[in-house]
Coordinates of C-alpha atoms and ligand atoms in Angstrom, one line a residue:
M1 CA 23.1 -1.5 -19.8
E2 CA 22.7 -5.0 -21.3
N3 CA 19.2 -6.2 -22.0
S4 CA 19.4 -9.9 -23.0
Q5 CA 16.6 -11.3 -25.1
K6 CA 14.8 -13.0 -22.2
D7 CA 14.7 -9.9 -20.0
V8 CA 11.5 -8.0 -19.7
V9 CA 12.0 -4.3 -18.8
I10 CA 8.9 -2.4 -17.7
L11 CA 8.5 1.4 -17.2
A12 CA 5.8 1.8 -14.5
I13 CA 3.9 4.9 -13.5
E14 CA 1.9 5.5 -10.3
S15 CA -0.2 8.5 -9.6
S16 CA -3.3 7.3 -7.7
C17 CA -3.0 9.5 -4.7
D18 CA -0.4 12.0 -3.5
E19 CA 2.9 10.5 -4.9
T20 CA 4.0 11.0 -8.5
A21 CA 6.1 8.0 -9.1
A22 CA 7.9 6.2 -12.0
A23 CA 10.2 3.1 -11.9
V24 CA 12.0 0.8 -14.2
V25 CA 11.8 -2.8 -13.2
R26 CA 13.5 -5.8 -14.9
N27 CA 11.9 -9.2 -14.8
G28 CA 9.4 -8.2 -12.1
R29 CA 11.9 -8.3 -9.2
E30 CA 14.9 -6.2 -10.1
V31 CA 14.4 -2.4 -9.5
L32 CA 16.6 -0.4 -11.9
S33 CA 15.2 2.9 -10.6
N34 CA 12.4 4.0 -8.3
V35 CA 11.6 7.7 -8.4
I36 CA 9.0 9.2 -6.1
S37 CA 8.0 12.8 -6.0
S38 CA 6.0 13.2 -2.8
Q39 CA 3.3 15.9 -2.3
I40 CA 3.0 15.2 1.4
A41 CA 4.5 18.6 2.4
L42 CA 1.9 20.4 0.2
H43 CA -1.1 18.5 1.6
T44 CA 0.1 18.8 5.2
L45 CA -0.9 22.5 4.9
Y46 CA -4.5 21.3 4.5
G47 CA -4.5 18.4 7.0
G48 CA -5.0 15.8 4.2
V49 CA -4.9 15.1 0.5
V50 CA -6.8 17.7 -1.6
P51 CA -7.7 15.9 -4.8
E52 CA -7.5 18.8 -7.2
I53 CA -4.2 19.9 -5.9
A54 CA -2.9 16.3 -6.2
S55 CA -4.0 16.1 -9.9
R56 CA -2.4 19.5 -10.6
K57 CA 0.9 18.5 -9.0
H58 CA 0.9 15.1 -10.8
I59 CA 0.6 16.9 -14.2
E60 CA 3.4 19.3 -13.2
K61 CA 5.8 16.6 -12.1
I62 CA 5.1 13.5 -14.1
N63 CA 7.4 14.1 -17.1
Q64 CA 10.4 14.9 -14.9
V65 CA 9.8 11.9 -12.7
I66 CA 9.6 9.5 -15.7
E67 CA 12.7 11.1 -17.3
E68 CA 14.6 10.7 -14.0
A69 CA 13.5 7.0 -13.7
L70 CA 14.8 6.2 -17.2
T71 CA 18.1 8.2 -16.6
Q72 CA 18.8 6.4 -13.3
A73 CA 18.1 3.0 -15.1
H74 CA 20.5 4.1 -17.9
L75 CA 17.8 3.1 -20.4
G76 CA 16.0 4.8 -23.2
L77 CA 12.4 4.2 -24.1
T78 CA 13.3 2.0 -27.0
E79 CA 14.9 -0.5 -24.5
V80 CA 11.7 -0.8 -22.5
D81 CA 9.3 -3.7 -23.3
A82 CA 6.1 -2.3 -21.9
I83 CA 4.5 0.7 -20.1
A84 CA 2.5 -0.1 -16.9
V85 CA 0.3 2.3 -15.0
T86 CA -2.0 2.2 -12.0
Y87 CA -5.6 2.6 -13.4
G88 CA -7.5 2.2 -10.1
P89 CA -8.6 2.4 -7.4
G90 CA -7.7 5.9 -6.3
L91 CA -8.6 9.6 -6.9
V92 CA -10.0 9.8 -10.4
G93 CA -8.2 13.1 -11.4
A94 CA -4.9 11.8 -10.0
L95 CA -5.3 8.4 -11.8
L96 CA -6.2 10.1 -15.1
V97 CA -2.8 11.9 -15.2
G98 CA -0.9 8.6 -15.0
V99 CA -3.2 6.8 -17.4
A100 CA -3.1 9.5 -20.0
E101 CA 0.7 9.8 -19.7
A102 CA 1.2 6.0 -20.0
K103 CA -1.1 5.8 -23.0
A104 CA 0.7 8.6 -24.8
I105 CA 4.1 7.1 -24.2
A106 CA 3.0 3.6 -25.1
Y107 CA 1.4 4.9 -28.3
A108 CA 4.3 7.0 -29.4
A109 CA 6.9 4.4 -28.6
G110 CA 4.9 1.5 -30.0
K111 CA 4.9 -0.4 -26.7
P112 CA 2.2 -2.5 -25.0
L113 CA 0.2 -0.9 -22.3
I114 CA -0.5 -2.7 -19.0
G115 CA -3.1 -1.3 -16.5
V116 CA -2.4 -2.4 -12.9
H117 CA -4.6 -2.6 -9.9
H118 CA -3.1 -0.5 -7.1
I119 CA -3.6 -3.2 -4.4
E120 CA -2.1 -5.8 -6.7
G121 CA 0.9 -3.5 -6.8
H122 CA 1.1 -3.2 -3.0
I123 CA 1.0 -7.0 -2.7
S124 CA 3.7 -7.4 -5.5
A125 CA 6.0 -5.1 -3.6
N126 CA 6.9 -8.2 -1.6
Y127 CA 8.4 -9.9 -4.7
I128 CA 11.0 -7.2 -5.1
E129 CA 13.2 -8.0 -2.0
N130 CA 12.1 -11.6 -1.6
R131 CA 13.1 -13.2 -4.9
E132 CA 12.1 -16.6 -3.6
L133 CA 8.5 -15.6 -2.7
E134 CA 5.9 -17.2 -4.9
P135 CA 2.1 -17.7 -4.5
P136 CA 0.2 -19.1 -2.8
F137 CA 0.5 -16.9 0.3
L138 CA -1.8 -14.8 2.5
C139 CA -1.3 -11.1 2.4
L140 CA -2.6 -8.3 4.7
V141 CA -2.9 -5.1 2.7
V142 CA -3.2 -2.1 5.0
S143 CA -3.1 1.3 3.5
G144 CA -4.8 4.7 3.7
G145 CA -7.7 3.5 1.5
H146 CA -7.8 -0.3 2.0
T147 CA -7.6 -3.0 4.6
H148 CA -7.9 -6.3 2.9
L149 CA -6.8 -9.8 3.9
V150 CA -6.1 -11.5 0.5
M151 CA -5.3 -15.0 -0.4
V152 CA -2.9 -14.7 -3.3
E153 CA -3.6 -17.9 -5.1
D154 CA -1.4 -17.3 -8.1
Y155 CA 0.1 -14.3 -9.9
G156 CA -2.9 -12.2 -10.8
S157 CA -5.4 -14.4 -9.0
Y158 CA -6.7 -13.2 -5.7
N159 CA -9.4 -14.2 -3.2
I160 CA -10.4 -11.5 -0.7
V161 CA -11.0 -13.3 2.6
G162 CA -11.6 -10.2 4.8
R163 CA -11.9 -6.5 4.4
T164 CA -12.8 -3.4 6.5
R165 CA -16.5 -2.6 6.9
D166 CA -15.8 1.1 7.4
D167 CA -12.5 3.0 7.8
A168 CA -9.2 1.7 6.4
A169 CA -6.5 1.1 9.0
G170 CA -4.4 4.0 7.6
E171 CA -7.4 6.3 7.5
A172 CA -7.9 5.6 11.3
F173 CA -4.3 6.5 11.9
D174 CA -4.7 9.7 10.0
K175 CA -8.0 10.7 11.7
V176 CA -6.7 9.9 15.2
A177 CA -3.5 11.8 14.5
R178 CA -5.5 14.9 13.5
A179 CA -7.7 14.6 16.6
I180 CA -4.8 14.5 19.0
G181 CA -3.1 17.4 17.2
L182 CA -0.3 15.6 15.4
G183 CA -1.4 16.5 11.8
Y184 CA -0.9 14.8 8.5
P185 CA 0.3 12.1 7.6
G186 CA -0.9 10.4 10.7
G187 CA 0.7 7.0 10.5
P188 CA 4.4 7.9 10.8
K189 CA 3.6 10.6 13.4
I190 CA 1.7 8.2 15.6
E191 CA 4.4 5.6 15.3
K192 CA 7.1 8.2 16.3
I193 CA 5.3 9.6 19.4
S194 CA 4.1 6.2 20.5
K195 CA 7.7 5.3 21.3
E196 CA 7.4 7.6 24.3
G197 CA 4.0 6.4 25.3
N198 CA 2.5 3.5 27.3
P199 CA 0.5 1.2 25.0
E200 CA -1.4 -0.1 28.1
A201 CA -2.4 3.4 29.4
I202 CA -5.9 3.4 27.8
V203 CA -7.9 0.4 26.7
F204 CA -9.5 1.2 23.3
P205 CA -11.9 -1.3 21.8
R206 CA -10.8 -4.2 19.5
A207 CA -13.8 -4.7 17.2
K208 CA -15.0 -8.1 16.0
I209 CA -17.7 -8.7 13.5
A210 CA -20.0 -11.6 14.3
D211 CA -19.6 -14.5 11.9
H212 CA -17.0 -12.7 9.9
P213 CA -13.7 -13.4 11.7
Y214 CA -11.6 -11.8 8.9
D215 CA -13.4 -8.6 8.5
F216 CA -12.3 -5.4 10.2
S217 CA -13.9 -2.3 11.6
F218 CA -11.9 0.7 12.7
S219 CA -14.6 3.4 13.1
G220 CA -15.3 2.2 16.7
V221 CA -11.7 2.7 17.9
K222 CA -11.5 6.1 16.2
S223 CA -14.7 7.2 18.0
A224 CA -13.4 5.8 21.3
V225 CA -10.3 8.0 20.9
L226 CA -12.4 11.0 20.1
N227 CA -14.7 10.3 23.1
Y228 CA -11.7 9.8 25.4
I229 CA -10.3 13.2 24.3
N230 CA -13.7 14.9 24.8
G231 CA -14.0 13.3 28.2
C232 CA -10.6 14.5 29.2
Q233 CA -11.3 18.1 28.0
M234 CA -14.6 18.2 29.9
K235 CA -13.0 17.0 33.1
Q236 CA -10.0 19.3 32.4
I237 CA -7.6 16.3 32.6
P238 CA -4.5 16.9 30.4
I239 CA -4.2 14.6 27.4
V240 CA -1.0 12.6 27.2
Q241 CA -0.6 12.5 23.4
A242 CA 2.0 9.7 23.5
D243 CA -0.1 7.5 25.7
V244 CA -3.2 8.0 23.4
A245 CA -1.1 7.3 20.3
A246 CA 0.6 4.2 21.7
S247 CA -2.7 2.8 23.1
F248 CA -4.5 3.4 19.8
Q249 CA -1.6 1.9 17.8
K250 CA -1.7 -1.2 20.0
A251 CA -5.5 -1.5 19.6
V252 CA -5.2 -1.4 15.8
T253 CA -2.2 -3.7 15.5
D254 CA -3.7 -6.2 17.9
V255 CA -6.8 -6.6 15.7
L256 CA -4.8 -6.8 12.5
M257 CA -2.6 -9.5 14.0
E258 CA -5.3 -11.5 15.6
H259 CA -7.5 -11.6 12.4
A260 CA -4.5 -12.3 10.2
M261 CA -3.2 -15.2 12.4
T262 CA -6.7 -16.7 12.6
A263 CA -6.7 -16.7 8.8
V264 CA -3.2 -18.2 8.6
E265 CA -4.4 -21.1 10.7
E266 CA -7.7 -21.6 8.8
F267 CA -6.1 -21.5 5.4
Q268 CA -3.1 -23.5 6.5
V269 CA -0.6 -21.2 4.6
D270 CA 3.1 -21.4 5.3
K271 CA 3.8 -17.9 3.9
F272 CA 2.3 -14.6 5.1
A273 CA 3.0 -11.1 3.8
I274 CA 2.1 -7.6 4.7
A275 CA 1.8 -4.6 2.3
G276 CA 0.6 -1.0 2.0
G277 CA 1.6 2.2 3.9
V278 CA 0.6 0.9 7.4
A279 CA 2.9 -2.2 6.8
A280 CA 5.8 0.3 7.3
N281 CA 4.7 0.5 11.0
R282 CA 7.3 -1.2 13.2
T283 CA 4.9 -2.3 16.0
L284 CA 2.9 -4.1 13.3
R285 CA 5.9 -5.6 11.6
N286 CA 7.5 -6.8 14.8
G287 CA 4.3 -8.2 16.1
M288 CA 3.6 -10.0 12.9
R289 CA 7.1 -11.4 12.7
E290 CA 6.8 -12.8 16.2
A291 CA 3.3 -14.3 15.6
C292 CA 4.5 -15.9 12.4
E293 CA 7.6 -17.3 14.0
K294 CA 5.5 -18.9 16.7
K295 CA 3.4 -20.7 14.0
G296 CA 6.4 -21.7 11.9
V297 CA 5.1 -19.5 9.1
K298 CA 7.5 -17.6 6.9
F299 CA 6.9 -13.8 7.2
Y300 CA 7.5 -11.3 4.3
Y301 CA 7.4 -7.5 4.3
P302 CA 8.6 -4.8 2.0
S303 CA 11.1 -2.1 3.0
P304 CA 9.2 1.0 4.2
I305 CA 9.9 2.8 0.9
L306 CA 8.2 0.0 -1.0
C307 CA 5.2 -0.1 1.5
T308 CA 4.0 3.4 0.8
D309 CA 3.0 4.3 -2.8
N310 CA 5.7 3.8 -5.4
A311 CA 5.9 2.7 -9.0
A312 CA 8.4 -0.2 -8.5
M313 CA 5.5 -2.3 -7.1
I314 CA 3.4 -1.5 -10.2
G315 CA 6.3 -2.7 -12.4
A316 CA 6.5 -5.9 -10.3
A317 CA 2.8 -6.6 -10.7
A318 CA 2.8 -5.7 -14.4
Y319 CA 5.6 -8.2 -15.2
Y320 CA 3.3 -11.1 -14.3
E321 CA 0.4 -9.6 -16.4
Y322 CA 2.9 -9.3 -19.3
L323 CA 4.0 -12.9 -19.0
A324 CA 0.3 -13.9 -19.0
G325 CA -0.2 -11.9 -22.2
R326 CA -2.6 -9.5 -20.5
C327 CA -2.2 -6.1 -22.1
D328 CA -4.7 -3.2 -22.4
S329 CA -6.1 -1.4 -25.4
W330 CA -6.1 2.3 -26.1
D331 CA -9.4 2.7 -24.4
L332 CA -7.9 2.0 -20.9
N333 CA -9.5 4.5 -18.5
A334 CA -9.1 5.4 -14.8
V335 CA -11.5 3.3 -12.6
P336 CA -11.6 5.0 -9.1
N337 CA -13.4 2.2 -7.4
L338 CA -11.8 -0.8 -9.3
K339 CA -12.3 -4.1 -7.4
L340 CA -9.4 -6.5 -7.0
G341 CA -9.4 -9.3 -9.5
E342 CA -11.6 -7.3 -12.0
R343 CA -10.3 -6.5 -15.5
Ligands
KG4_1 O1 -0.2 2.7 0.7 P1 -0.2 4.2 1.0 O2 1.0 5.0 0.7 O3 -1.4 4.9 0.2 C1 -2.6 4.3 -0.1 O4 -2.7 3.4 -1.0 O5 -3.5 4.6 0.7 O6 -0.7 4.3 2.5 C2 -0.8 5.5 3.1 C3 -1.3 5.3 4.5 C4 -1.6 6.6 5.3 O7 -2.8 6.5 5.9 C5 -0.5 6.7 6.3 O8 -0.9 7.3 7.5 C6 -0.2 5.2 6.6 O9 -0.3 4.6 5.3 N1 1.2 5.0 7.1 C7 1.4 4.4 8.3 C8 2.8 4.5 8.5 N2 3.4 5.0 7.3 C9 2.3 5.3 6.5 N3 0.6 4.0 9.3 C10 1.2 3.5 10.4 N4 2.5 3.6 10.6 C11 3.4 4.0 9.7 N5 4.7 4.0 9.9
ZN2 ZN1 -1.3 2.7 -1.9

């Protein structure tokens, strides 16, 4: 493959949770390969991600995944301009596998090393299929570990305008799915069964936080579902899984939409994006699309495969770090609780 002088090709690695992923991305927006080795089937046996098993699986798979990413991109390491890796936030043992691997490759191949924030990666997934998208824009990041409303002021420049006070949206999906017997991972299972349910069947709470219109709280809706299930069991009323799932999904997506649209208005943005695993949810995507259309705001969302964890999004984020001349030294370490905007 031709690599003209101006092109910047980045090999990106992601191993912060339960996907071992590598991708080759050209100029931040063109994905030459995007390889994901999912551990979901393994963790399903335990009802959630088991950190030590995740680390062990990453170490087993990472070399094959990287080799496959380079093969699919028809490139050798010498043709790559930089090595990027997620260095936080995430599970420390899982992150360490990717960071150690990226450092070894960068050192051996004599390439710059770029540490990427996982959330910055999720946000940057929007650049891949929307070549015209440029900051500033507002982005709702909804994943298993995070629920952030972020003002993307520029590439690499973020202002968090709202965040969850307790559970992340994806975490609530996973916990509720477990409670109603759907198992792990909760989000896709709740979405699927909700299609057969009535979203108005049960009214679950939509939490608001006084004086903080952009913050979220999902522990209340989760408890309400658990209480509802207990109540049904005590009264020996059968639980209609699909109705509980659809009503819960509606409660969560209503809150996400309401807070996001209040922020769109307040910050007077004309572009709004969603990102993270929960952004794959069709009720949320369709609701957000409609709400944005009503306000005349352009709506952006990644394909489902780019919503959940992947390395292409890390390559997209790393490109702008590379352009800004931000590279890391050999002492780059995993930072499990890394804050957005910190370096
Ligand atoms: O972004 P992600 O892959 O990993 C983290 O950074 O956390 O997000 C995973 C989360 C899980 O909680 C999963 O249940 C949720 O995203 N998720 C969904 C859907 N697909 C994944 N939630 C709702 N609907 C979906 N279709
Ligand atoms: Zn993620």
